[in-house]
Coordinates of C-alpha atoms and ligand atoms in Angstrom, one line a residue:
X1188 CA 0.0 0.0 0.0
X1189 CA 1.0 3.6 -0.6
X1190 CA 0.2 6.3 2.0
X1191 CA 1.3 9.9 1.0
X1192 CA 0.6 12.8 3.8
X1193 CA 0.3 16.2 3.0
X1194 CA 2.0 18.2 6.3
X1195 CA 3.9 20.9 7.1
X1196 CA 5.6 18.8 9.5
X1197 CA 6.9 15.6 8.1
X1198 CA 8.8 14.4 10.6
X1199 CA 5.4 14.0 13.2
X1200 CA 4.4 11.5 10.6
X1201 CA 8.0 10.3 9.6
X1202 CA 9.7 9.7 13.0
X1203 CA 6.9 7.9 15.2
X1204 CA 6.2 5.6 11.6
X1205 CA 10.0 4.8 11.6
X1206 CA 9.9 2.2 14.9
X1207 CA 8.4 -1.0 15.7
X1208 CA 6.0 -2.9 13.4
X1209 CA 5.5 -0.5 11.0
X1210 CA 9.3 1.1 11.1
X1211 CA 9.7 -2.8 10.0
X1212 CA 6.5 -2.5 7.5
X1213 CA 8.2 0.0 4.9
X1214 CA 11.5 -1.5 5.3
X1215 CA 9.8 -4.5 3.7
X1216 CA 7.8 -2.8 1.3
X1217 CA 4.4 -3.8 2.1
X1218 CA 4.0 0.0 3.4
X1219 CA 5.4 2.9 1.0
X1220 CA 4.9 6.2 2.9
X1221 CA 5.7 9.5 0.9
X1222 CA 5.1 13.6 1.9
X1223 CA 4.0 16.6 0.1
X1224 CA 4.9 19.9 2.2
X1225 CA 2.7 22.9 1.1
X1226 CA 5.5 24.8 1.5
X1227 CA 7.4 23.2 -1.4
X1228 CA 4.1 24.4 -3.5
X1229 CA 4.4 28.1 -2.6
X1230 CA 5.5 31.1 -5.3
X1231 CA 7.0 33.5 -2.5
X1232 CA 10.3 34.2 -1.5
X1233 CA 8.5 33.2 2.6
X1234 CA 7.3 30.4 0.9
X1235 CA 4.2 31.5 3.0
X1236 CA 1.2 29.3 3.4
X1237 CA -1.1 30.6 5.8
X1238 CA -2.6 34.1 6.3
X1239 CA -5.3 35.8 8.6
X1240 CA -8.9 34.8 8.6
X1241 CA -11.3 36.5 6.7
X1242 CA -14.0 38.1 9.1
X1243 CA -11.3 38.5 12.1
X1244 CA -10.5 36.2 15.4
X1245 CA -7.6 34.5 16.4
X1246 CA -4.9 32.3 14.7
X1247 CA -4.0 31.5 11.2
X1248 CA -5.8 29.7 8.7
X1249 CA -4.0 27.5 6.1
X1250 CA -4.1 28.7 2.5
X1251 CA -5.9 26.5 0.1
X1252 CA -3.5 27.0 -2.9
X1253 CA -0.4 25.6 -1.5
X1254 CA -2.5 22.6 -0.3
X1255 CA -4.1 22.3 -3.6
X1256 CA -1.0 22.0 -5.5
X1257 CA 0.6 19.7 -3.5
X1258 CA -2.4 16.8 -3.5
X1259 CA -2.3 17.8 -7.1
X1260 CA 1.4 16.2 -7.4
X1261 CA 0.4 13.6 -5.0
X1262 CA -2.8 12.1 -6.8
X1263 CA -2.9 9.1 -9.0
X1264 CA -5.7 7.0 -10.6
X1265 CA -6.4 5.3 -7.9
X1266 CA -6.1 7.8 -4.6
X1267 CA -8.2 8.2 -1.6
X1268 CA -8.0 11.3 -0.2
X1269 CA -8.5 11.9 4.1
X1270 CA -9.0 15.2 5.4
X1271 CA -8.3 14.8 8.7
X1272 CA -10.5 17.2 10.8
X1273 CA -12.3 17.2 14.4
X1274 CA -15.4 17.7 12.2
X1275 CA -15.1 14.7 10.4
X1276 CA -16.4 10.7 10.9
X1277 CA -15.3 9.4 13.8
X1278 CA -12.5 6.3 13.0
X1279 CA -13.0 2.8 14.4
X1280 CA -11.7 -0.3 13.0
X1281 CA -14.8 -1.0 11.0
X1282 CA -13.1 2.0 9.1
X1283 CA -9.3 1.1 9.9
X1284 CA -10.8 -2.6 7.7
X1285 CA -11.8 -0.7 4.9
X1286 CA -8.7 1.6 4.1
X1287 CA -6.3 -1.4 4.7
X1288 CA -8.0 -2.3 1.1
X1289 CA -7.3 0.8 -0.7
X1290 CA -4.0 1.1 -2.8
X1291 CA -2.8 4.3 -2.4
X1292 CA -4.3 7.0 0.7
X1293 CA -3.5 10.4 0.7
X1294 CA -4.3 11.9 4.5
X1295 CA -4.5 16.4 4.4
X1296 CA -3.4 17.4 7.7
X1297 CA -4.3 20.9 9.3
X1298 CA -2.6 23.4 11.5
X1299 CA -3.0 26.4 13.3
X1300 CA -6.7 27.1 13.0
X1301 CA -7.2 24.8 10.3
X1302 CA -7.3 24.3 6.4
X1303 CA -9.9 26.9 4.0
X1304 CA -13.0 25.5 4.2
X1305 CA -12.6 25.7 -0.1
X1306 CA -10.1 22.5 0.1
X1307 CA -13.0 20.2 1.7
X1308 CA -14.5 19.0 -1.6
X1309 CA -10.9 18.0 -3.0
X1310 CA -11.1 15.1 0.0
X1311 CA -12.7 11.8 -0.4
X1312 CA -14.2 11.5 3.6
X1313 CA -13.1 13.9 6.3
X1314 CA -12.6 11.9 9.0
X1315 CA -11.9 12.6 12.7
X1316 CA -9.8 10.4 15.7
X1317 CA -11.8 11.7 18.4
X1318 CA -14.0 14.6 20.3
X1319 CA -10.8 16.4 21.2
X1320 CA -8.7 19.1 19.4
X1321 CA -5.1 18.3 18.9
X1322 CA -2.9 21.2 17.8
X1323 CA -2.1 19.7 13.8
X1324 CA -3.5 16.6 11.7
X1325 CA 0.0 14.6 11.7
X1326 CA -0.6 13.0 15.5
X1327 CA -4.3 12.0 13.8
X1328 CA -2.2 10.5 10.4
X1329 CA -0.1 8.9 12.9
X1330 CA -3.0 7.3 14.5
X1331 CA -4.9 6.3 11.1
X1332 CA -1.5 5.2 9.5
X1333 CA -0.6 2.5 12.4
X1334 CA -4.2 1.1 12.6
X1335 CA -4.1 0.4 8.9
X1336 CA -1.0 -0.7 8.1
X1337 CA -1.1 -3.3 11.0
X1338 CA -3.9 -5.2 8.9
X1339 CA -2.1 -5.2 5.2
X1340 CA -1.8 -8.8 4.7
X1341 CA 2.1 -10.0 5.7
X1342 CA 2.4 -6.8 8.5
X1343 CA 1.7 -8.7 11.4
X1344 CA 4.0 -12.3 10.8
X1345 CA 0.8 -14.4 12.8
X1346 CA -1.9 -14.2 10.5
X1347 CA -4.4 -14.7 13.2
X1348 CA -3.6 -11.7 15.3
X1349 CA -5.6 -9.0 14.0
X1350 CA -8.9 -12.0 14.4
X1351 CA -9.6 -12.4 17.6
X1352 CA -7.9 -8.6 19.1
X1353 CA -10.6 -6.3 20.8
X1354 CA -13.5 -4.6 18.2
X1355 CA -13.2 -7.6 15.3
X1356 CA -15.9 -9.4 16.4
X1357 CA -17.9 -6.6 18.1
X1358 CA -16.2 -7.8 21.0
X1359 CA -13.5 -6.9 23.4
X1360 CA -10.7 -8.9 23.9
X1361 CA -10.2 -11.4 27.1
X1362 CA -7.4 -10.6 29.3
X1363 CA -3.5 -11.9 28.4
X1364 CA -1.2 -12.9 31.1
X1365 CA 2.8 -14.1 30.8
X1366 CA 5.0 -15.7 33.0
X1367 CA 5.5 -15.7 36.1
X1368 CA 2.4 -17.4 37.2
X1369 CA 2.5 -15.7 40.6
X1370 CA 3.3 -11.5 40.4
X1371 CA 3.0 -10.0 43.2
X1372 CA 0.5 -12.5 45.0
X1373 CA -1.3 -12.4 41.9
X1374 CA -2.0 -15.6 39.9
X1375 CA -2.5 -16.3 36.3
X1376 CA -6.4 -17.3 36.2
X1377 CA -6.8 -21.6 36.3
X1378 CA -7.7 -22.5 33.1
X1379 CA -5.3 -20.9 31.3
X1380 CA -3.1 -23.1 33.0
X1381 CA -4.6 -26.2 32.1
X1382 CA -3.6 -26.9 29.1
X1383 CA -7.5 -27.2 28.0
X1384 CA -8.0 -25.8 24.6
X1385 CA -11.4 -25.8 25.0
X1386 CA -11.8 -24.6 28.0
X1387 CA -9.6 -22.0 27.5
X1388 CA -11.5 -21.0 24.2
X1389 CA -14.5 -20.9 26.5
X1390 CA -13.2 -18.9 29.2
X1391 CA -11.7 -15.9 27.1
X1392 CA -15.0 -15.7 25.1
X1393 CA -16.8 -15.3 28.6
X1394 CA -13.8 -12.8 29.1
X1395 CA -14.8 -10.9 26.3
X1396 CA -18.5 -11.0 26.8
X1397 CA -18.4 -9.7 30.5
X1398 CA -15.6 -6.9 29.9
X1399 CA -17.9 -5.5 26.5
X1400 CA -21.0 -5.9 28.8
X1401 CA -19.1 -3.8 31.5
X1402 CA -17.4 -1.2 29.2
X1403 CA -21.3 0.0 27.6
X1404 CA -22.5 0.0 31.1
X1405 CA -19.9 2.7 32.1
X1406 CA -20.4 4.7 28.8
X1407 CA -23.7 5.0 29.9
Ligands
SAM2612 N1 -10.2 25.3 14.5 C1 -10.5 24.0 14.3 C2 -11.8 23.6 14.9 O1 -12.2 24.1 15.9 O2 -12.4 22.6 14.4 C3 -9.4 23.1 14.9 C4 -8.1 23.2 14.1 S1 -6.9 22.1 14.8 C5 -6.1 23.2 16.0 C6 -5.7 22.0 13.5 C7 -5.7 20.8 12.7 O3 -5.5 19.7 13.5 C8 -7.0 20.5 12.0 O4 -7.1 21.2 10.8 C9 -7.0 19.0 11.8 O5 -6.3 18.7 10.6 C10 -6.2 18.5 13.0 N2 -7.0 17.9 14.0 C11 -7.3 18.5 15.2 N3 -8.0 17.7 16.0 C12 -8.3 16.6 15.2 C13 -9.0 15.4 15.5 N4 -9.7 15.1 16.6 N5 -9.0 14.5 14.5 C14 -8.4 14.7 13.3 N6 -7.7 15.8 13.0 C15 -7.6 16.7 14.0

């Protein structure tokens, strides 16, 4: 999969992408990640791309033109373009399921106050982590980036770990435990100790069940 961000601030996307699972994911190719700063798209000696909002208040509002040309150079056939935005759909890994099957996204990220509202038609969804204002869109692409690239085919090397995790089956996931069996004068729960396939298959699924049930009580 390709994933191209549009930022100011490459290296919030860059750095926390380099590490771990999916630092390891675009060493191997299965994740090709790519930026477009709007500053490389400006005709100014600043190489300015924001100015003040029309109507007054505070802050600076990102200019459309600079954005515009850079998804311009950053479009193919095929793209799918994410406006990231408090505004926007809420992600959840009903979501996270359906990018992992696009071949090439292409996530806008904001700053300051925000992108001109004229850029929202360009995007494809606008689409939102959570009821909470974070200062610029990369920490969002972070988020949306990881979540998706963790379920391309070959990311995770157990094929089953992405089937039975918290959300895939409506569900949250039972409890894991490792060794030592006692920490701390706690013990591992009994079945998981017995060797009992079944009856371990049984008691995480009872797990699961009880720790959704509680969770939507105290959301209520
Ligand atoms: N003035 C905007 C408002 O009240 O809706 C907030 C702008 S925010 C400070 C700057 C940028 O951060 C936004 O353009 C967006 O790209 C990004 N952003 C902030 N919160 C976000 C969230 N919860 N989900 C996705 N992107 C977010």
């Amino acid at each position: 999969m390709r994933v191209d961000a549009i930022t100011l601030f490459p290296g919030m996307i860059d750095s926390p992408l380099s590490e771990s699972i999916v630092g390891r994911a675009r060493e191997e190719g299965f994740l090709e990640l790519g930026f477009f700063n709007p500053r490389d798209f400006t005709d100014d000696r600043h190489r300015t791309v924001d100015d003040k909002p029309y109507g007054g208040g505070t802050g600076m509002v990102m200019m459309a033109e600079p954005v515009y040309r850079a998804l311009k150079k950053a479009r193919k056939r095929n793209s799918f373009v994410i406006l990231l935005t408090p505004k926007g759909r809420r992600f959840d890994q009903a979501l996270a399921l359906e990018l992992a099957k696009k071949k090439h996204l292409i996530f806008i990220c904001g700053h300051y106050e925000g992108i001109d509202e004229r850029v929202t038609p360009l995007a494809d969804m606008e689409l939102s982590i959570g009821d909470y204002v974070l200062t610029g869109g990369e920490p969002a692409a972070v988020a949306v980036i990881d979540a998706v690239a963790r379920l391309i085919p070959g990311v995770l090397k157990k094929e089953d770990a992405t089937v039975n995790e918290t959300f895939a089956g409506g569900l949250l996931e039972a409890p894991h435990y490792t060794r030592p069996v006692v920490w701390r004068g706690n013990k591992v729960p009994e079945t998981l100790l017995s060797g009992n396939h079944k009856l371990i298959a049984e008691w995480r699924s009872s797990r699961a069940q009880e720790l959704t049930a509680a969770t939507i009580r105290r959301q209520l």
